[in-house]
Amino acid sequence: MTSKKVIAVFGATGAQGGSVVRAILESQKFAVRALTRDVTRSNALVLRDLGAEVVKGDLNDEASVNAALKGAYGAFVVTSFWDHHSKEKEVCQGKLVADIAKRLGLQHVVYSGLENVKRLTGGKLEVGHFDGKGEVEEYFWSIGVPMTSVRLSAYFENFLTTWKPLKASDGDYYTLALPMGDIPMDGISVADIGAVVSSIFNSPAEFVGKAVGLSAEALTIQQYADVLSKSLGKEVRDAKITPEAYEKLGFSGAEELANMFRFYHMKPDRDVKLTHRLNPKVKSFNQFISENQGVLKGV
């Protein structure tokens, strides 16, 4: 067991990190050091029972990151903009890991990145939770860390929470208010990301230095609505909301998300075929909703 190379996984008790820990343990090619801020949490104990070494890891603390990465072959790094809503903080965390990975000579880092939308659009669009990750991607590569960036698409899980269908005020039907027009939107279940990342760690020669866009499939909002209609037994329609109307909805982050959808209109590179090659069991939206019907019925 101890002779296996170690992969350190940040955010191990979160959705992405947890998926990665489980998949790497399942593949049995590497040992896993699961990093979390609180090693006593129930999901941390579950990971220990599955065979991971569970260690305290804090992305805001240099000594903690150094200890977490010492002796590791590779690392999976995920930062969460939504914990603090600060692009600057996210960039700081990412650059800290990059610097330490470089100093310790890690051989393969997989970073959960995204495009730097502000740079790509010449400042026309700003999407904080994309832009910071894009800056960190560029930094990893610029200092010569052997890194693969996995750029995720919209989470199917969002349709069970923030994007769930809402009852229409003028009738007995529900609406999905996502401003995509008729442009298909890529999506994936966060639970399916781990197997993809595990495959990438198994093939460094193919993936180091690359950005890989992940997607299970791309559907229009009406196609998402049709799947939800079938599952709920209630009619769900695309609300046909525009990005302009969406950003005036007034909730925290509405403008940021409207800009994200505007960026989605530009069809960022997400590779459905490659995603299915890296994880042959990746779920379609239909399969995902069937498996989560109980949660959805609570809508």
C-alpha positions as MATLAB code, in Angstrom:
seq = 'MTSKKVIAVFGATGAQGGSVVRAILESQKFAVRALTRDVTRSNALVLRDLGAEVVKGDLNDEASVNAALKGAYGAFVVTSFWDHHSKEKEVCQGKLVADIAKRLGLQHVVYSGLENVKRLTGGKLEVGHFDGKGEVEEYFWSIGVPMTSVRLSAYFENFLTTWKPLKASDGDYYTLALPMGDIPMDGISVADIGAVVSSIFNSPAEFVGKAVGLSAEALTIQQYADVLSKSLGKEVRDAKITPEAYEKLGFSGAEELANMFRFYHMKPDRDVKLTHRLNPKVKSFNQFISENQGVLKGV';
ca = [
       0.000    0.000    0.000;
       2.706    2.491    1.063;
       4.606    1.968   -2.176;
       1.812    3.640   -4.155;
       2.409    7.212   -5.281;
       0.324    9.723   -3.345;
      -2.165   12.172   -4.797;
      -3.222   14.978   -2.471;
      -6.843   16.065   -3.003;
      -7.900   19.526   -1.820;
     -11.516   20.140   -0.860;
     -11.879   16.412   -0.240;
     -15.177   16.729    1.640;
     -16.720   18.939   -1.068;
     -18.619   17.802   -4.155;
     -15.707   17.830   -6.641;
     -12.993   16.740   -4.230;
     -15.113   13.946   -2.749;
     -15.865   12.592   -6.207;
     -12.131   12.626   -7.051;
     -11.088   10.879   -3.800;
     -13.599    8.071   -4.356;
     -12.659    7.536   -8.005;
      -8.902    7.447   -7.356;
      -9.347    5.006   -4.461;
     -11.553    2.852   -6.682;
      -8.970    2.741   -9.482;
      -6.368    1.515   -6.918;
      -3.435    3.003   -8.848;
      -2.593    5.744   -6.336;
      -2.853    6.344   -2.600;
      -4.978    9.360   -1.608;
      -4.225   12.102    0.893;
      -7.616   13.763    1.446;
      -7.280   17.378    2.565;
     -10.017   19.162    4.469;
     -10.250   22.057    6.919;
     -12.019   19.882    9.496;
     -10.803   16.289    9.805;
     -13.560   15.434   12.328;
     -16.442   16.067    9.910;
     -18.567   13.025    9.142;
     -17.710   13.095    5.407;
     -13.989   13.212    6.307;
     -14.415   10.095    8.453;
     -16.215    8.357    5.577;
     -13.205    9.027    3.314;
     -10.864    7.612    5.972;
     -12.982    4.467    6.127;
     -12.718    4.153    2.336;
      -8.923    4.086    2.633;
      -7.808    7.713    2.282;
      -5.276    9.348    4.581;
      -7.283   12.323    5.922;
      -5.168   15.394    6.710;
      -5.968   18.980    7.673;
      -5.375   21.258    4.714;
      -6.091   24.994    4.521;
      -5.567   26.871    1.252;
      -5.087   30.129    3.185;
      -2.130   28.783    5.157;
       1.250   28.275    3.473;
       2.609   25.869    6.122;
      -0.546   23.763    5.861;
      -0.347   23.550    2.042;
       3.359   22.727    2.239;
       2.720   19.874    4.695;
      -0.200   18.627    2.596;
       1.884   18.407   -0.590;
       5.153   17.140    0.897;
       6.092   13.770   -0.582;
       3.084   13.730   -2.941;
       3.388   12.702   -6.596;
       0.430   14.831   -7.663;
      -2.511   16.898   -6.481;
      -6.090   17.716   -7.399;
      -6.768   21.362   -6.630;
     -10.189   22.967   -6.343;
     -10.825   26.440   -4.935;
     -14.255   27.816   -4.109;
     -15.096   31.367   -5.158;
     -18.540   31.002   -3.565;
     -17.046   30.584   -0.062;
     -15.950   34.220   -0.022;
     -17.047   35.823   -3.359;
     -13.516   37.160   -3.831;
     -11.668   36.642   -7.080;
      -8.487   37.997   -5.462;
      -8.649   35.466   -2.633;
      -9.210   32.613   -5.080;
      -6.206   33.732   -7.160;
      -4.062   33.934   -3.997;
      -5.020   30.398   -2.978;
      -4.329   28.994   -6.448;
      -0.960   30.741   -6.795;
       0.101   29.552   -3.333;
      -0.517   25.915   -4.348;
       1.258   26.497   -7.683;
       4.362   27.965   -5.983;
       4.575   25.120   -3.457;
       3.922   22.457   -6.132;
       6.792   23.955   -8.141;
       9.122   24.082   -5.134;
       8.373   20.503   -4.075;
       8.574   19.168   -7.643;
       5.084   17.669   -7.959;
       4.865   15.668  -11.164;
       1.190   16.208  -12.071;
      -1.370   18.701  -10.799;
      -4.967   18.577  -12.004;
      -6.570   21.965  -11.397;
     -10.302   22.624  -11.524;
     -10.024   25.685  -13.725;
     -12.164   27.794  -16.057;
     -11.613   30.384  -18.764;
     -10.396   33.909  -18.018;
     -13.509   35.460  -19.575;
     -12.410   39.046  -18.952;
      -9.204   38.483  -20.922;
     -10.911   36.474  -23.681;
     -13.568   39.168  -24.241;
     -11.180   42.123  -23.985;
     -12.862   43.301  -20.780;
     -16.418   43.236  -22.181;
     -17.550   40.494  -19.786;
     -16.423   39.870  -16.234;
     -17.258   36.563  -14.554;
     -15.427   36.544  -11.225;
     -15.732   32.820  -10.536;
     -14.305   32.060  -14.002;
     -11.721   34.832  -14.319;
      -9.780   34.035  -11.140;
      -9.488   30.368  -12.082;
      -8.326   31.421  -15.543;
      -5.589   33.569  -13.990;
      -4.484   30.648  -11.820;
      -4.373   28.299  -14.846;
      -2.091   30.764  -16.655;
       0.127   31.085  -13.569;
       0.583   27.311  -13.106;
       1.729   26.955  -16.703;
       3.863   30.118  -16.694;
       6.012   28.862  -13.787;
       6.366   25.415  -15.351;
       4.225   23.197  -13.116;
       3.095   20.045  -15.006;
      -0.615   20.839  -14.810;
      -3.834   19.764  -16.524;
      -6.821   22.066  -16.164;
     -10.284   20.503  -16.131;
     -12.908   23.084  -17.086;
     -16.331   21.964  -15.953;
     -19.661   22.796  -17.502;
     -22.869   23.642  -15.645;
     -23.661   21.171  -12.873;
     -26.776   19.056  -13.359;
     -27.080   19.334   -9.546;
     -27.997   23.028   -9.964;
     -31.359   21.922  -11.392;
     -32.208   20.430   -7.976;
     -31.381   23.660   -6.119;
     -30.807   27.171   -7.489;
     -32.113   26.376  -10.983;
     -35.099   24.257   -9.998;
     -38.333   24.795  -11.966;
     -40.564   27.516  -10.501;
     -44.360   27.509  -10.596;
     -45.672   30.006  -13.111;
     -47.834   32.780  -11.658;
     -50.289   32.596  -14.559;
     -51.066   28.898  -14.820;
     -50.583   25.295  -13.846;
     -47.087   24.849  -15.240;
     -43.476   25.447  -14.203;
     -40.677   27.452  -15.815;
     -36.891   27.242  -16.111;
     -35.442   30.742  -16.111;
     -31.971   30.393  -17.630;
     -31.014   32.955  -20.296;
     -29.634   30.745  -23.076;
     -32.128   31.397  -25.864;
     -31.952   28.405  -28.225;
     -28.224   27.824  -27.686;
     -27.427   24.415  -26.143;
     -25.786   24.538  -22.697;
     -23.208   21.928  -21.681;
     -23.808   20.118  -18.403;
     -22.420   17.324  -16.225;
     -23.073   15.761  -12.838;
     -20.375   16.739  -10.347;
     -20.385   13.110   -9.149;
     -19.033   12.040  -12.571;
     -15.997   14.308  -12.465;
     -13.903   12.054  -10.234;
     -13.597    9.232  -12.763;
     -12.508   11.744  -15.428;
      -9.804   13.180  -13.164;
      -8.643    9.664  -12.211;
      -8.254    8.811  -15.926;
      -6.242   12.011  -16.466;
      -3.852   11.098  -13.623;
      -3.409    7.697  -15.297;
      -2.361    9.337  -18.612;
      -0.025   12.247  -17.803;
       1.768   12.146  -21.154;
      -1.515   12.838  -22.954;
      -2.840   15.573  -20.651;
      -0.066   17.565  -18.931;
      -0.057   21.147  -20.226;
      -3.608   20.924  -21.576;
      -7.003   22.331  -20.670;
      -9.785   19.753  -20.935;
     -13.392   20.964  -21.236;
     -15.820   18.503  -19.642;
     -19.455   17.903  -20.619;
     -21.819   14.934  -20.489;
     -24.046   16.539  -23.135;
     -25.314   19.890  -24.381;
     -29.071   20.575  -24.327;
     -31.207   23.628  -24.951;
     -33.142   24.962  -21.954;
     -36.339   23.571  -23.492;
     -34.696   20.135  -23.761;
     -33.712   20.341  -20.078;
     -37.310   21.393  -19.356;
     -38.688   18.408  -21.332;
     -36.641   15.955  -19.227;
     -37.894   17.627  -16.043;
     -41.517   17.570  -17.322;
     -41.320   13.840  -17.941;
     -39.870   13.183  -14.498;
     -42.201   15.501  -12.554;
     -45.340   14.689  -14.489;
     -45.911   18.448  -14.730;
     -45.293   20.745  -17.664;
     -42.002   22.648  -17.481;
     -41.292   25.393  -20.032;
     -38.292   27.522  -20.947;
     -39.155   30.957  -19.493;
     -37.302   32.566  -22.441;
     -35.666   35.079  -20.109;
     -32.962   37.334  -21.592;
     -29.563   37.948  -19.945;
     -30.660   41.588  -19.486;
     -33.791   40.561  -17.566;
     -31.863   37.896  -15.650;
     -29.290   40.327  -14.272;
     -32.135   42.524  -12.948;
     -33.586   39.667  -10.857;
     -31.847   41.268   -7.915;
     -30.372   38.240   -6.140;
     -26.722   38.251   -5.062;
     -24.559   37.335   -8.072;
     -27.319   37.869  -10.689;
     -25.123   40.104  -12.859;
     -22.169   37.723  -12.589;
     -24.321   34.756  -13.644;
     -25.911   36.728  -16.497;
     -22.373   37.324  -17.806;
     -21.607   33.621  -17.386;
     -24.605   32.789  -19.597;
     -23.455   35.423  -22.124;
     -20.111   33.601  -22.169;
     -21.925   30.273  -22.623;
     -23.553   31.841  -25.719;
     -20.023   31.977  -27.163;
     -19.863   28.146  -26.879;
     -16.688   27.619  -24.845;
     -14.832   24.424  -25.713;
     -16.386   21.457  -23.890;
     -15.608   18.021  -25.321;
     -18.477   15.556  -24.899;
     -16.678   12.760  -26.759;
     -13.496   13.054  -24.672;
     -15.513   13.258  -21.435;
     -17.237    9.967  -22.332;
     -13.869    8.373  -23.190;
     -12.422    9.419  -19.809;
     -15.550    8.307  -17.935;
     -17.602    5.780  -19.957;
     -20.245    5.774  -17.178;
     -20.890    9.531  -17.348;
     -24.623   10.173  -16.863;
     -26.920   11.991  -19.267;
     -29.273   14.617  -17.797;
     -32.129   12.155  -18.201;
     -30.280    9.484  -16.175;
     -29.254   12.037  -13.562;
     -32.844   13.247  -13.071;
     -34.183    9.669  -12.938;
     -31.702    8.909  -10.154;
     -32.639   12.090   -8.261;
     -36.385   11.950   -8.741;
     -37.001   11.919   -4.977;
     -35.126   15.214   -4.496;
     -36.893   16.748   -7.472;
     -40.361   15.784   -6.261;
     -39.746   18.106   -3.314;
     -39.901   21.031   -5.775;
];
